[in-house]
């Protein structure tokens, strides 16, 4: 275990309108940040333990500890991690021209950014996300780090780095180990994926990082070769680690968002032309065709998954993945309308509706392979 003393707080000089930690770090894209104080979040990244703090005017960071070999420029790494060169307000301006609802979303869900995460961590954590919930995904990620990562002692307790693929490949029975740690049927996915990447590439992490410069379809195709990676997981990795801002992960909930928010509006004789006014005629025709395809479908399938994805891309362009993330976050924040209380009777009482937080745990993690 390596330990060191905490360093002073440093201001990233980023307003809350561009970055708010709580919704960004808890909306189902990152699973290892721990709430460790009032508006404070802590995680081991780049061989450092990093503390973040939301203030009224900005976000601050400090290093709580690090490994001896740590070399990262933490401030540069954090700016890259949060993609602070991309202006959230400017994206909302553009999206609001297509969907005026973004004017309200940008106020109620301000500063919800899409992260640019380490590719190995993103891949392996999202393999664990299939048919899972946020609480359990977090638990599995913690177990993976505690068993295979390196521990760094801090004033807030020990934190563990995320293991490299090479470190995982050193375990001759990784499937057995992960089964004992509670990974269940996913253990074989990890064993196969780690073996495939390490046996096929001298530096598997460099191979994965190389997909950042590949077209979206190429990156997705390569990821789909890996065990435990289906379309949704592949698109999550593309969006959150491989610079594919137009990748739109579609699960059951996002499919429902597309149906509820956009299909009817695109097909409406009055509202449709206004929503599609910025598109070329060819793209308008494609958007209408996609909306019709979705309207005819009562449940998500492989074809309607692609249709919902393409509809988002046609509506919101190169940053459709970011738009989808904000729409999802906005949807989670809406409390369901309470039904009138039933008239007292001898029948068993109905269960209360879930809170927004409970819905968040259930919905964001309804991840299909």
Coordinates of C-alpha atoms in Angstrom, one line a residue:
X1 CA 0.0 0.0 0.0
X2 CA 1.3 3.4 -1.0
X3 CA 0.5 6.5 1.0
X4 CA 1.2 10.2 0.8
X5 CA -0.1 13.5 2.2
X6 CA -2.9 15.5 0.6
X7 CA -2.0 18.4 -1.6
X8 CA -3.8 21.9 -1.5
X9 CA -7.0 22.4 -3.4
X10 CA -6.6 23.8 -7.0
X11 CA -9.5 25.6 -8.9
X12 CA -10.3 24.2 -12.3
X13 CA -12.1 27.6 -13.0
X14 CA -15.2 25.9 -14.6
X15 CA -18.6 27.3 -13.8
X16 CA -21.5 25.1 -12.6
X17 CA -23.3 25.9 -15.9
X18 CA -20.5 23.8 -17.6
X19 CA -19.9 21.1 -14.9
X20 CA -21.8 19.8 -11.9
X21 CA -20.2 16.9 -10.2
X22 CA -23.2 15.2 -8.6
X23 CA -25.4 14.5 -11.7
X24 CA -22.4 13.9 -13.9
X25 CA -20.8 11.3 -11.7
X26 CA -24.0 9.5 -10.7
X27 CA -26.0 9.3 -13.9
X28 CA -24.7 5.8 -14.8
X29 CA -21.6 6.5 -16.9
X30 CA -19.0 6.3 -14.1
X31 CA -19.2 3.9 -11.2
X32 CA -16.0 4.4 -9.0
X33 CA -16.4 7.9 -7.7
X34 CA -17.2 7.9 -4.0
X35 CA -19.1 10.7 -2.2
X36 CA -16.6 11.5 0.6
X37 CA -17.7 14.8 2.0
X38 CA -20.0 17.7 1.5
X39 CA -20.0 18.1 -2.3
X40 CA -16.8 16.1 -2.5
X41 CA -16.1 13.1 -4.6
X42 CA -13.0 10.8 -4.6
X43 CA -11.5 8.2 -7.0
X44 CA -8.3 6.6 -7.9
X45 CA -7.4 7.5 -11.5
X46 CA -4.1 7.7 -13.4
X47 CA -2.2 6.2 -10.4
X48 CA -3.4 9.1 -8.2
X49 CA -6.2 9.4 -5.7
X50 CA -8.1 12.5 -6.8
X51 CA -10.5 14.6 -4.6
X52 CA -13.1 16.8 -6.3
X53 CA -15.2 19.5 -4.7
X54 CA -18.1 21.5 -6.1
X55 CA -18.2 25.1 -4.9
X56 CA -20.8 27.8 -5.6
X57 CA -18.6 29.2 -8.4
X58 CA -16.4 26.4 -9.7
X59 CA -14.9 22.9 -9.2
X60 CA -11.7 22.3 -7.3
X61 CA -9.4 19.3 -7.1
X62 CA -6.5 18.0 -5.0
X63 CA -4.4 14.9 -5.0
X64 CA -4.8 12.8 -1.8
X65 CA -2.1 10.2 -2.7
X66 CA -0.3 8.6 -5.5
X67 CA 1.8 5.6 -6.6
X68 CA 5.5 6.1 -6.8
X69 CA 5.4 5.7 -10.6
X70 CA 2.6 8.2 -11.1
X71 CA 3.4 10.7 -13.9
X72 CA 0.1 12.2 -15.0
X73 CA -0.5 15.9 -15.1
X74 CA -3.6 15.7 -13.0
X75 CA -5.2 19.0 -14.1
X76 CA -4.7 18.3 -17.8
X77 CA -6.1 14.8 -17.2
X78 CA -9.2 16.1 -15.5
X79 CA -9.8 18.7 -18.2
X80 CA -9.6 15.9 -20.7
X81 CA -11.8 13.5 -18.5
X82 CA -14.6 16.1 -18.3
X83 CA -14.0 17.3 -21.9
X84 CA -14.0 20.9 -20.7
X85 CA -13.0 22.1 -24.2
X86 CA -16.6 21.3 -25.3
X87 CA -19.0 24.0 -24.2
X88 CA -22.2 22.6 -22.8
X89 CA -24.2 25.8 -23.2
X90 CA -23.3 26.0 -26.9
X91 CA -24.6 22.4 -27.4
X92 CA -27.8 23.2 -25.6
X93 CA -28.3 26.2 -27.8
X94 CA -28.0 24.0 -30.9
X95 CA -30.3 21.2 -29.5
X96 CA -32.9 23.8 -28.5
X97 CA -33.3 24.8 -32.1
X98 CA -34.6 21.3 -32.8
X99 CA -36.3 20.6 -29.5
X100 CA -37.3 23.7 -27.4
X101 CA -37.5 21.4 -24.3
X102 CA -33.8 21.6 -24.0
X103 CA -34.2 25.2 -22.8
X104 CA -35.8 23.8 -19.7
X105 CA -33.5 20.8 -19.4
X106 CA -30.4 23.1 -19.5
X107 CA -31.8 24.9 -16.4
X108 CA -33.0 21.9 -14.4
X109 CA -30.1 19.6 -15.3
X110 CA -27.3 22.1 -15.8
X111 CA -23.7 20.9 -16.2
X112 CA -24.4 17.2 -16.9
X113 CA -21.5 16.3 -19.1
X114 CA -20.4 13.2 -21.0
X115 CA -17.1 11.9 -19.7
X116 CA -14.0 10.7 -21.6
X117 CA -13.0 7.8 -19.4
X118 CA -10.1 5.4 -19.5
X119 CA -10.9 2.8 -22.2
X120 CA -10.0 -0.4 -20.3
X121 CA -12.1 0.7 -17.3
X122 CA -15.0 1.7 -19.4
X123 CA -15.0 -1.6 -21.4
X124 CA -14.8 -3.8 -18.3
X125 CA -17.2 -2.0 -16.1
X126 CA -19.9 -1.9 -18.9
X127 CA -19.5 -5.6 -19.4
X128 CA -20.6 -5.9 -15.8
X129 CA -23.6 -3.6 -16.6
X130 CA -25.6 -6.1 -18.7
X131 CA -29.0 -6.6 -17.0
X132 CA -27.7 -5.1 -13.8
X133 CA -28.3 -2.0 -11.6
X134 CA -26.0 0.9 -10.6
X135 CA -25.6 -0.4 -7.0
X136 CA -24.4 -3.8 -8.1
X137 CA -22.3 -2.5 -11.0
X138 CA -20.5 -0.3 -8.5
X139 CA -20.0 -3.2 -6.1
X140 CA -18.5 -5.4 -8.9
X141 CA -16.2 -2.6 -10.1
X142 CA -15.0 -2.1 -6.5
X143 CA -14.3 -5.8 -6.1
X144 CA -12.3 -5.9 -9.3
X145 CA -10.2 -3.0 -8.2
X146 CA -9.7 -4.3 -4.6
X147 CA -8.6 -7.7 -5.8
X148 CA -6.4 -6.8 -8.8
X149 CA -5.6 -3.1 -8.4
X150 CA -3.0 -1.3 -6.3
X151 CA -4.0 0.3 -3.0
X152 CA -3.2 3.9 -2.2
X153 CA -3.7 5.0 1.4
X154 CA -5.2 8.5 2.0
X155 CA -6.6 10.5 4.8
X156 CA -10.0 9.4 3.6
X157 CA -9.0 5.7 3.6
X158 CA -7.6 3.4 1.0
X159 CA -8.5 3.6 -2.7
X160 CA -7.6 1.1 -5.4
X161 CA -6.5 1.7 -9.0
X162 CA -8.3 0.0 -11.8
X163 CA -6.3 -3.0 -13.0
X164 CA -4.6 -3.3 -16.4
X165 CA -5.5 -6.0 -18.8
X166 CA -2.0 -7.4 -18.4
X167 CA -2.6 -7.7 -14.6
X168 CA -5.9 -9.5 -15.1
X169 CA -4.2 -11.8 -17.6
X170 CA -1.7 -12.9 -15.0
X171 CA -4.4 -14.7 -13.1
X172 CA -4.5 -18.3 -14.5
X173 CA -8.0 -18.8 -13.3
X174 CA -9.6 -15.4 -13.7
X175 CA -13.0 -16.9 -14.4
X176 CA -12.9 -18.8 -11.1
X177 CA -11.6 -15.8 -9.2
X178 CA -14.3 -13.5 -10.5
X179 CA -17.0 -16.2 -9.9
X180 CA -15.9 -16.3 -6.2
X181 CA -16.1 -12.5 -6.1
X182 CA -19.8 -12.6 -7.2
X183 CA -19.5 -11.9 -11.0
X184 CA -21.7 -14.9 -11.8
X185 CA -22.1 -15.7 -15.5
X186 CA -20.2 -12.6 -16.4
X187 CA -16.9 -14.1 -15.1
X188 CA -16.6 -16.1 -18.3
X189 CA -17.0 -12.9 -20.4
X190 CA -14.1 -11.3 -18.6
X191 CA -11.9 -14.4 -19.0
X192 CA -12.6 -14.6 -22.7
X193 CA -12.2 -10.9 -23.4
X194 CA -9.0 -10.5 -21.4
X195 CA -7.5 -13.5 -23.1
X196 CA -8.6 -12.4 -26.6
X197 CA -7.2 -8.9 -26.2
X198 CA -3.9 -10.0 -24.5
X199 CA -3.2 -12.8 -27.0
X200 CA -4.1 -10.8 -30.1
X201 CA -2.3 -7.6 -29.3
X202 CA 1.2 -6.9 -27.8
X203 CA -0.3 -3.8 -26.1
X204 CA -4.1 -4.4 -25.8
X205 CA -4.7 -1.0 -24.2
X206 CA -2.9 0.8 -27.1
X207 CA -5.1 -1.2 -29.5
X208 CA -8.3 0.0 -27.7
X209 CA -7.0 3.6 -27.6
X210 CA -6.4 3.3 -31.4
X211 CA -10.1 3.0 -31.9
X212 CA -10.5 6.6 -30.9
X213 CA -9.3 7.6 -34.4
X214 CA -11.3 4.9 -36.2
X215 CA -14.8 5.6 -37.6
X216 CA -17.7 4.7 -35.3
X217 CA -18.8 1.7 -37.3
X218 CA -15.2 0.3 -37.2
X219 CA -14.9 0.8 -33.5
X220 CA -18.2 -0.7 -32.8
X221 CA -17.4 -3.8 -35.0
X222 CA -14.1 -4.4 -33.1
X223 CA -15.8 -4.1 -29.7
X224 CA -18.6 -6.5 -30.7
X225 CA -16.0 -9.2 -31.3
X226 CA -15.4 -9.3 -27.5
X227 CA -17.2 -11.6 -25.1
X228 CA -20.0 -9.9 -23.2
X229 CA -20.2 -6.9 -25.5
X230 CA -23.5 -6.3 -27.3
X231 CA -24.7 -3.2 -29.2
X232 CA -25.6 -1.2 -26.1
X233 CA -22.3 -1.9 -24.3
X234 CA -20.3 -1.2 -27.5
X235 CA -22.0 2.2 -27.9
X236 CA -21.5 3.1 -24.3
X237 CA -17.7 2.4 -24.7
X238 CA -17.7 4.3 -28.0
X239 CA -19.4 7.4 -26.4
X240 CA -17.7 7.5 -23.1
X241 CA -14.2 6.4 -23.9
X242 CA -13.6 6.4 -27.7
X243 CA -14.5 9.9 -28.7
X244 CA -17.6 8.9 -30.6
X245 CA -19.9 11.7 -29.5
X246 CA -22.6 10.6 -32.0
X247 CA -22.8 7.1 -30.5
X248 CA -26.2 6.8 -28.9
X249 CA -26.6 3.9 -26.5
X250 CA -30.2 2.7 -26.6
X251 CA -31.7 0.7 -23.8
X252 CA -35.4 0.1 -23.1
X253 CA -35.7 3.4 -21.3
X254 CA -34.1 5.5 -24.1
X255 CA -36.2 3.6 -26.7
X256 CA -39.2 4.7 -24.7
X257 CA -37.9 8.3 -24.6
X258 CA -37.6 8.3 -28.4
X259 CA -41.2 6.9 -28.7
X260 CA -42.7 9.4 -26.1
X261 CA -40.8 12.5 -27.0
X262 CA -40.0 12.4 -30.7
X263 CA -41.9 9.9 -32.8
X264 CA -45.3 11.7 -32.6
X265 CA -43.7 15.1 -32.9
X266 CA -41.7 14.2 -36.0
X267 CA -44.8 12.8 -37.7
X268 CA -47.1 15.6 -36.6
X269 CA -48.1 17.7 -39.7
X270 CA -47.5 21.0 -37.8
X271 CA -44.8 20.3 -35.3
X272 CA -42.7 18.0 -37.6
X273 CA -41.6 20.5 -40.1
X274 CA -40.6 23.0 -37.4
X275 CA -38.6 20.3 -35.6
X276 CA -36.8 19.2 -38.8
X277 CA -36.4 22.7 -40.3
X278 CA -32.6 22.7 -39.9
X279 CA -32.2 19.4 -41.8
X280 CA -31.6 18.8 -45.5
X281 CA -34.6 17.4 -47.4
X282 CA -32.9 14.0 -47.5
X283 CA -32.3 14.0 -43.8
X284 CA -35.9 15.1 -43.2
X285 CA -37.2 12.2 -45.2
X286 CA -35.0 9.8 -43.3
X287 CA -36.1 11.1 -40.0
X288 CA -39.7 10.7 -40.9
X289 CA -39.1 7.2 -42.1
X290 CA -37.3 6.3 -38.9
X291 CA -40.2 7.7 -36.8
X292 CA -42.7 5.7 -38.8
X293 CA -40.6 2.6 -38.2
X294 CA -40.5 3.2 -34.5
X295 CA -44.3 4.0 -34.3
X296 CA -45.0 0.6 -35.9
X297 CA -42.9 -1.2 -33.3
X298 CA -44.3 -2.1 -29.9
X299 CA -41.1 -3.3 -28.3
X300 CA -37.4 -2.7 -28.9
X301 CA -35.7 -5.1 -31.4
X302 CA -32.3 -5.0 -33.1
X303 CA -33.8 -3.0 -36.0
X304 CA -35.7 -0.6 -33.8
X305 CA -32.6 -0.1 -31.7
X306 CA -30.8 1.1 -34.8
X307 CA -33.8 3.2 -35.8
X308 CA -34.0 5.0 -32.4
X309 CA -30.3 5.5 -32.6
X310 CA -30.4 7.0 -36.1
X311 CA -33.4 9.2 -35.2
X312 CA -31.4 10.8 -32.4
X313 CA -28.4 11.3 -34.7
X314 CA -30.6 12.9 -37.4
X315 CA -32.2 15.2 -34.9
X316 CA -29.1 16.2 -32.8
X317 CA -26.1 15.6 -35.1
X318 CA -22.5 15.0 -34.1
X319 CA -23.2 15.3 -30.4
X320 CA -26.3 13.1 -30.4
X321 CA -24.8 10.9 -27.6
X322 CA -24.5 14.0 -25.3
X323 CA -28.1 15.0 -26.1
X324 CA -29.3 11.5 -25.2
X325 CA -27.4 11.7 -21.9
X326 CA -29.1 14.9 -21.0
X327 CA -32.5 13.7 -22.0
X328 CA -32.0 10.5 -19.9
X329 CA -30.8 12.5 -16.9
X330 CA -33.9 14.8 -17.3
X331 CA -36.2 11.9 -17.5
X332 CA -34.8 10.4 -14.3
X333 CA -35.4 13.6 -12.4
X334 CA -39.1 13.5 -13.1
X335 CA -41.1 12.1 -10.2
X336 CA -43.9 9.8 -11.5
X337 CA -47.3 11.2 -11.0
X338 CA -49.0 9.7 -7.9
X339 CA -52.1 7.8 -8.5
X340 CA -55.2 8.6 -6.3
X341 CA -55.3 6.6 -3.2
X342 CA -57.7 3.6 -3.5
X343 CA -60.8 3.5 -1.6
X344 CA -60.3 1.5 1.6
X345 CA -61.3 -2.1 1.2
X346 CA -60.4 -5.5 2.3
X347 CA -58.0 -5.9 -0.6
X348 CA -54.3 -5.8 -0.1
X349 CA -53.0 -2.3 -0.2
X350 CA -51.0 -1.3 -3.3
X351 CA -47.3 -0.6 -3.1
X352 CA -46.1 3.0 -3.1
X353 CA -44.5 4.3 -6.3
X354 CA -40.7 4.4 -6.4
X355 CA -38.9 7.6 -5.7
X356 CA -36.8 9.3 -8.4
X357 CA -33.7 7.9 -6.9
X358 CA -35.0 4.4 -7.0
X359 CA -36.1 4.9 -10.6
X360 CA -32.6 6.1 -11.3
X361 CA -31.1 2.9 -10.0
X362 CA -33.5 0.7 -12.0
X363 CA -33.7 2.6 -15.3
X364 CA -30.1 3.6 -16.0
X365 CA -28.9 0.1 -15.4
X366 CA -31.5 -1.6 -17.6
X367 CA -28.6 -2.4 -19.9
X368 CA -29.0 -5.0 -22.5
X369 CA -26.1 -6.8 -24.1

